[in-house]
Amino acid sequence: MIELSSKQRKVLEKHAQRLQSVVIVGQGGVTEAVEKMTDSVLAAHELVKISFNEFKEQKRELAATLAEKCQATLVRVIGNKAILYRPAKNAGERKYEKLLDV
């Protein structure tokens, strides 16, 4: 996990605004399937938005746990949505790296 400054968080939030929630936490909670899906989406897109349809009271803890298990950074929890970021493994495939050099 990388540490983000407030400016870097704002940049990622701005880019996440146009994203649709790909991962949805439902009545099953954060299961192994949700972890695998989040991991694969992060590998493909670097930035992912997660919706909490259930467990809304525990969303902050669940989002932090999910970020930790996927080796990602929790950018922000807004409403019932969480934003996670993990840079691509190949430096040439990183979409947001230049934007984060604020």
PDB file of N, CA and C in Angstrom, residues 11-73:
ATOM      1  N   VAL A  11      -7.142  13.955  -6.758  1.00  0.00           N
ATOM      2  CA  VAL A  11      -6.964  13.608  -8.165  1.00  0.00           C
ATOM      3  C   VAL A  11      -7.633  12.272  -8.463  1.00  0.00           C
ATOM      4  N   LEU A  12      -7.399  11.283  -7.602  1.00  0.00           N
ATOM      5  CA  LEU A  12      -7.993   9.967  -7.811  1.00  0.00           C
ATOM      6  C   LEU A  12      -9.512  10.005  -7.647  1.00  0.00           C
ATOM      7  N   GLU A  13     -10.003  10.789  -6.693  1.00  0.00           N
ATOM      8  CA  GLU A  13     -11.448  10.943  -6.521  1.00  0.00           C
ATOM      9  C   GLU A  13     -12.080  11.527  -7.780  1.00  0.00           C
ATOM     10  N   LYS A  14     -11.423  12.512  -8.360  1.00  0.00           N
ATOM     11  CA  LYS A  14     -11.929  13.149  -9.575  1.00  0.00           C
ATOM     12  C   LYS A  14     -12.064  12.130 -10.703  1.00  0.00           C
ATOM     13  N   HIS A  15     -11.068  11.272 -10.856  1.00  0.00           N
ATOM     14  CA  HIS A  15     -11.104  10.255 -11.913  1.00  0.00           C
ATOM     15  C   HIS A  15     -12.084   9.132 -11.591  1.00  0.00           C
ATOM     16  N   ALA A  16     -12.301   8.876 -10.324  1.00  0.00           N
ATOM     17  CA  ALA A  16     -13.235   7.814  -9.926  1.00  0.00           C
ATOM     18  C   ALA A  16     -14.687   8.258 -10.073  1.00  0.00           C
ATOM     19  N   GLN A  17     -14.911   9.560 -10.143  1.00  0.00           N
ATOM     20  CA  GLN A  17     -16.271  10.080 -10.234  1.00  0.00           C
ATOM     21  C   GLN A  17     -17.015   9.523 -11.439  1.00  0.00           C
ATOM     22  N   ARG A  18     -16.330   9.376 -12.544  1.00  0.00           N
ATOM     23  CA  ARG A  18     -16.977   8.902 -13.771  1.00  0.00           C
ATOM     24  C   ARG A  18     -17.060   7.382 -13.862  1.00  0.00           C
ATOM     25  N   LEU A  19     -16.443   6.684 -12.917  1.00  0.00           N
ATOM     26  CA  LEU A  19     -16.456   5.221 -12.933  1.00  0.00           C
ATOM     27  C   LEU A  19     -17.765   4.669 -12.378  1.00  0.00           C
ATOM     28  N   GLN A  20     -18.176   3.554 -12.933  1.00  0.00           N
ATOM     29  CA  GLN A  20     -19.317   2.811 -12.393  1.00  0.00           C
ATOM     30  C   GLN A  20     -18.788   1.847 -11.335  1.00  0.00           C
ATOM     31  N   SER A  21     -19.608   1.529 -10.367  1.00  0.00           N
ATOM     32  CA  SER A  21     -19.226   0.539  -9.360  1.00  0.00           C
ATOM     33  C   SER A  21     -19.198  -0.829 -10.024  1.00  0.00           C
ATOM     34  N   VAL A  22     -18.046  -1.455 -10.004  1.00  0.00           N
ATOM     35  CA  VAL A  22     -17.884  -2.763 -10.619  1.00  0.00           C
ATOM     36  C   VAL A  22     -18.054  -3.860  -9.576  1.00  0.00           C
ATOM     37  N   VAL A  23     -17.610  -3.579  -8.372  1.00  0.00           N
ATOM     38  CA  VAL A  23     -17.695  -4.543  -7.272  1.00  0.00           C
ATOM     39  C   VAL A  23     -18.810  -4.098  -6.346  1.00  0.00           C
ATOM     40  N   ILE A  24     -19.686  -5.045  -5.992  1.00  0.00           N
ATOM     41  CA  ILE A  24     -20.806  -4.742  -5.104  1.00  0.00           C
ATOM     42  C   ILE A  24     -20.761  -5.684  -3.909  1.00  0.00           C
ATOM     43  N   VAL A  25     -20.783  -5.106  -2.713  1.00  0.00           N
ATOM     44  CA  VAL A  25     -20.825  -5.897  -1.490  1.00  0.00           C
ATOM     45  C   VAL A  25     -22.289  -6.038  -1.111  1.00  0.00           C
ATOM     46  N   GLY A  26     -22.793  -7.258  -1.195  1.00  0.00           N
ATOM     47  CA  GLY A  26     -24.196  -7.528  -0.897  1.00  0.00           C
ATOM     48  C   GLY A  26     -24.358  -8.224   0.427  1.00  0.00           C
ATOM     49  N   GLN A  27     -25.400  -9.030   0.526  1.00  0.00           N
ATOM     50  CA  GLN A  27     -25.740  -9.654   1.797  1.00  0.00           C
ATOM     51  C   GLN A  27     -24.716 -10.683   2.256  1.00  0.00           C
ATOM     52  N   GLY A  28     -23.861 -11.164   1.350  1.00  0.00           N
ATOM     53  CA  GLY A  28     -22.819 -12.113   1.726  1.00  0.00           C
ATOM     54  C   GLY A  28     -21.623 -11.455   2.373  1.00  0.00           C
ATOM     55  N   GLY A  29     -21.530 -10.133   2.259  1.00  0.00           N
ATOM     56  CA  GLY A  29     -20.408  -9.409   2.835  1.00  0.00           C
ATOM     57  C   GLY A  29     -19.184  -9.496   1.940  1.00  0.00           C
ATOM     58  N   VAL A  30     -18.026  -9.316   2.526  1.00  0.00           N
ATOM     59  CA  VAL A  30     -16.768  -9.386   1.777  1.00  0.00           C
ATOM     60  C   VAL A  30     -16.319 -10.843   1.777  1.00  0.00           C
ATOM     61  N   THR A  31     -16.738 -11.550   0.743  1.00  0.00           N
ATOM     62  CA  THR A  31     -16.401 -12.968   0.619  1.00  0.00           C
ATOM     63  C   THR A  31     -15.115 -13.118  -0.195  1.00  0.00           C
ATOM     64  N   GLU A  32     -14.669 -14.353  -0.317  1.00  0.00           N
ATOM     65  CA  GLU A  32     -13.482 -14.629  -1.122  1.00  0.00           C
ATOM     66  C   GLU A  32     -13.723 -14.254  -2.579  1.00  0.00           C
ATOM     67  N   ALA A  33     -14.938 -14.460  -3.056  1.00  0.00           N
ATOM     68  CA  ALA A  33     -15.274 -14.093  -4.445  1.00  0.00           C
ATOM     69  C   ALA A  33     -15.183 -12.582  -4.648  1.00  0.00           C
ATOM     70  N   VAL A  34     -15.634 -11.809  -3.675  1.00  0.00           N
ATOM     71  CA  VAL A  34     -15.549 -10.347  -3.759  1.00  0.00           C
ATOM     72  C   VAL A  34     -14.080  -9.920  -3.757  1.00  0.00           C
ATOM     73  N   GLU A  35     -13.265 -10.570  -2.940  1.00  0.00           N
ATOM     74  CA  GLU A  35     -11.837 -10.258  -2.895  1.00  0.00           C
ATOM     75  C   GLU A  35     -11.174 -10.546  -4.235  1.00  0.00           C
ATOM     76  N   LYS A  36     -11.481 -11.705  -4.827  1.00  0.00           N
ATOM     77  CA  LYS A  36     -10.892 -12.077  -6.117  1.00  0.00           C
ATOM     78  C   LYS A  36     -11.327 -11.114  -7.218  1.00  0.00           C
ATOM     79  N   MET A  37     -12.594 -10.743  -7.204  1.00  0.00           N
ATOM     80  CA  MET A  37     -13.104  -9.816  -8.215  1.00  0.00           C
ATOM     81  C   MET A  37     -12.418  -8.462  -8.079  1.00  0.00           C
ATOM     82  N   THR A  38     -12.307  -7.977  -6.856  1.00  0.00           N
ATOM     83  CA  THR A  38     -11.655  -6.693  -6.612  1.00  0.00           C
ATOM     84  C   THR A  38     -10.204  -6.737  -7.073  1.00  0.00           C
ATOM     85  N   ASP A  39      -9.513  -7.827  -6.769  1.00  0.00           N
ATOM     86  CA  ASP A  39      -8.125  -7.981  -7.162  1.00  0.00           C
ATOM     87  C   ASP A  39      -7.972  -7.960  -8.682  1.00  0.00           C
ATOM     88  N   SER A  40      -8.850  -8.669  -9.383  1.00  0.00           N
ATOM     89  CA  SER A  40      -8.745  -8.716 -10.849  1.00  0.00           C
ATOM     90  C   SER A  40      -9.111  -7.363 -11.483  1.00  0.00           C
ATOM     91  N   VAL A  41     -10.091  -6.669 -10.920  1.00  0.00           N
ATOM     92  CA  VAL A  41     -10.462  -5.349 -11.448  1.00  0.00           C
ATOM     93  C   VAL A  41      -9.334  -4.345 -11.197  1.00  0.00           C
ATOM     94  N   LEU A  42      -8.708  -4.414 -10.036  1.00  0.00           N
ATOM     95  CA  LEU A  42      -7.575  -3.532  -9.747  1.00  0.00           C
ATOM     96  C   LEU A  42      -6.415  -3.812 -10.704  1.00  0.00           C
ATOM     97  N   ALA A  43      -6.179  -5.072 -11.021  1.00  0.00           N
ATOM     98  CA  ALA A  43      -5.102  -5.428 -11.950  1.00  0.00           C
ATOM     99  C   ALA A  43      -5.370  -4.852 -13.336  1.00  0.00           C
ATOM    100  N   ALA A  44      -6.629  -4.807 -13.722  1.00  0.00           N
ATOM    101  CA  ALA A  44      -6.980  -4.319 -15.052  1.00  0.00           C
ATOM    102  C   ALA A  44      -7.109  -2.800 -15.124  1.00  0.00           C
ATOM    103  N   HIS A  45      -7.593  -2.176 -14.059  1.00  0.00           N
ATOM    104  CA  HIS A  45      -7.945  -0.750 -14.136  1.00  0.00           C
ATOM    105  C   HIS A  45      -7.226   0.169 -13.162  1.00  0.00           C
ATOM    106  N   GLU A  46      -6.576  -0.355 -12.158  1.00  0.00           N
ATOM    107  CA  GLU A  46      -5.868   0.409 -11.126  1.00  0.00           C
ATOM    108  C   GLU A  46      -6.788   1.129 -10.139  1.00  0.00           C
ATOM    109  N   LEU A  47      -7.900   1.645 -10.599  1.00  0.00           N
ATOM    110  CA  LEU A  47      -8.818   2.420  -9.764  1.00  0.00           C
ATOM    111  C   LEU A  47     -10.188   1.760  -9.843  1.00  0.00           C
ATOM    112  N   VAL A  48     -10.771   1.470  -8.687  1.00  0.00           N
ATOM    113  CA  VAL A  48     -12.049   0.762  -8.677  1.00  0.00           C
ATOM    114  C   VAL A  48     -12.982   1.390  -7.651  1.00  0.00           C
ATOM    115  N   LYS A  49     -14.257   1.407  -8.006  1.00  0.00           N
ATOM    116  CA  LYS A  49     -15.292   1.918  -7.110  1.00  0.00           C
ATOM    117  C   LYS A  49     -16.118   0.722  -6.635  1.00  0.00           C
ATOM    118  N   ILE A  50     -16.339   0.656  -5.332  1.00  0.00           N
ATOM    119  CA  ILE A  50     -17.072  -0.449  -4.716  1.00  0.00           C
ATOM    120  C   ILE A  50     -18.331   0.092  -4.066  1.00  0.00           C
ATOM    121  N   SER A  51     -19.469  -0.561  -4.333  1.00  0.00           N
ATOM    122  CA  SER A  51     -20.738  -0.162  -3.713  1.00  0.00           C
ATOM    123  C   SER A  51     -21.063  -1.103  -2.565  1.00  0.00           C
ATOM    124  N   PHE A  52     -21.571  -0.534  -1.505  1.00  0.00           N
ATOM    125  CA  PHE A  52     -22.029  -1.320  -0.366  1.00  0.00           C
ATOM    126  C   PHE A  52     -23.548  -1.277  -0.336  1.00  0.00           C
ATOM    127  N   ASN A  53     -24.175  -2.359  -0.815  1.00  0.00           N
ATOM    128  CA  ASN A  53     -25.636  -2.457  -0.761  1.00  0.00           C
ATOM    129  C   ASN A  53     -26.083  -2.963   0.602  1.00  0.00           C
ATOM    130  N   GLU A  54     -25.236  -3.691   1.260  1.00  0.00           N
ATOM    131  CA  GLU A  54     -25.471  -4.194   2.616  1.00  0.00           C
ATOM    132  C   GLU A  54     -24.255  -3.808   3.462  1.00  0.00           C
ATOM    133  N   PHE A  55     -24.318  -4.043   4.757  1.00  0.00           N
ATOM    134  CA  PHE A  55     -23.210  -3.768   5.677  1.00  0.00           C
ATOM    135  C   PHE A  55     -22.781  -2.301   5.611  1.00  0.00           C
ATOM    136  N   LYS A  56     -23.752  -1.416   5.452  1.00  0.00           N
ATOM    137  CA  LYS A  56     -23.451   0.008   5.305  1.00  0.00           C
ATOM    138  C   LYS A  56     -22.837   0.604   6.570  1.00  0.00           C
ATOM    139  N   GLU A  57     -23.168   0.031   7.724  1.00  0.00           N
ATOM    140  CA  GLU A  57     -22.614   0.546   8.977  1.00  0.00           C
ATOM    141  C   GLU A  57     -21.133   0.183   9.111  1.00  0.00           C
ATOM    142  N   GLN A  58     -20.726  -0.932   8.514  1.00  0.00           N
ATOM    143  CA  GLN A  58     -19.336  -1.396   8.626  1.00  0.00           C
ATOM    144  C   GLN A  58     -18.523  -1.106   7.367  1.00  0.00           C
ATOM    145  N   LYS A  59     -19.008  -0.254   6.502  1.00  0.00           N
ATOM    146  CA  LYS A  59     -18.355  -0.047   5.194  1.00  0.00           C
ATOM    147  C   LYS A  59     -16.912   0.412   5.317  1.00  0.00           C
ATOM    148  N   ARG A  60     -16.610   1.265   6.275  1.00  0.00           N
ATOM    149  CA  ARG A  60     -15.231   1.753   6.413  1.00  0.00           C
ATOM    150  C   ARG A  60     -14.281   0.617   6.791  1.00  0.00           C
ATOM    151  N   GLU A  61     -14.686  -0.192   7.743  1.00  0.00           N
ATOM    152  CA  GLU A  61     -13.844  -1.307   8.174  1.00  0.00           C
ATOM    153  C   GLU A  61     -13.703  -2.343   7.066  1.00  0.00           C
ATOM    154  N   LEU A  62     -14.813  -2.664   6.392  1.00  0.00           N
ATOM    155  CA  LEU A  62     -14.780  -3.653   5.317  1.00  0.00           C
ATOM    156  C   LEU A  62     -13.945  -3.161   4.138  1.00  0.00           C
ATOM    157  N   ALA A  63     -14.048  -1.880   3.799  1.00  0.00           N
ATOM    158  CA  ALA A  63     -13.264  -1.318   2.701  1.00  0.00           C
ATOM    159  C   ALA A  63     -11.768  -1.352   3.039  1.00  0.00           C
ATOM    160  N   ALA A  64     -11.429  -1.046   4.277  1.00  0.00           N
ATOM    161  CA  ALA A  64     -10.022  -1.081   4.704  1.00  0.00           C
ATOM    162  C   ALA A  64      -9.486  -2.510   4.668  1.00  0.00           C
ATOM    163  N   THR A  65     -10.296  -3.461   5.104  1.00  0.00           N
ATOM    164  CA  THR A  65      -9.892  -4.864   5.080  1.00  0.00           C
ATOM    165  C   THR A  65      -9.705  -5.343   3.652  1.00  0.00           C
ATOM    166  N   LEU A  66     -10.640  -4.984   2.785  1.00  0.00           N
ATOM    167  CA  LEU A  66     -10.562  -5.375   1.379  1.00  0.00           C
ATOM    168  C   LEU A  66      -9.319  -4.764   0.719  1.00  0.00           C
ATOM    169  N   ALA A  67      -9.026  -3.520   1.019  1.00  0.00           N
ATOM    170  CA  ALA A  67      -7.833  -2.866   0.472  1.00  0.00           C
ATOM    171  C   ALA A  67      -6.572  -3.582   0.936  1.00  0.00           C
ATOM    172  N   GLU A  68      -6.541  -3.947   2.201  1.00  0.00           N
ATOM    173  CA  GLU A  68      -5.379  -4.635   2.754  1.00  0.00           C
ATOM    174  C   GLU A  68      -5.172  -5.996   2.087  1.00  0.00           C
ATOM    175  N   LYS A  69      -6.248  -6.749   1.914  1.00  0.00           N
ATOM    176  CA  LYS A  69      -6.148  -8.082   1.307  1.00  0.00           C
ATOM    177  C   LYS A  69      -5.751  -8.018  -0.158  1.00  0.00           C
ATOM    178  N   CYS A  70      -6.118  -6.936  -0.834  1.00  0.00           N
ATOM    179  CA  CYS A  70      -5.784  -6.773  -2.259  1.00  0.00           C
ATOM    180  C   CYS A  70      -4.513  -5.956  -2.451  1.00  0.00           C
ATOM    181  N   GLN A  71      -3.849  -5.599  -1.359  1.00  0.00           N
ATOM    182  CA  GLN A  71      -2.639  -4.783  -1.387  1.00  0.00           C
ATOM    183  C   GLN A  71      -2.873  -3.481  -2.152  1.00  0.00           C
ATOM    184  N   ALA A  72      -4.001  -2.863  -1.860  1.00  0.00           N
ATOM    185  CA  ALA A  72      -4.382  -1.601  -2.494  1.00  0.00           C
ATOM    186  C   ALA A  72      -4.453  -0.513  -1.427  1.00  0.00           C
ATOM    187  N   THR A  73      -4.675   0.700  -1.882  1.00  0.00           N
ATOM    188  CA  THR A  73      -4.822   1.841  -0.983  1.00  0.00           C
ATOM    189  C   THR A  73      -6.274   2.296  -1.003  1.00  0.00           C
TER     190      THR A  73
END
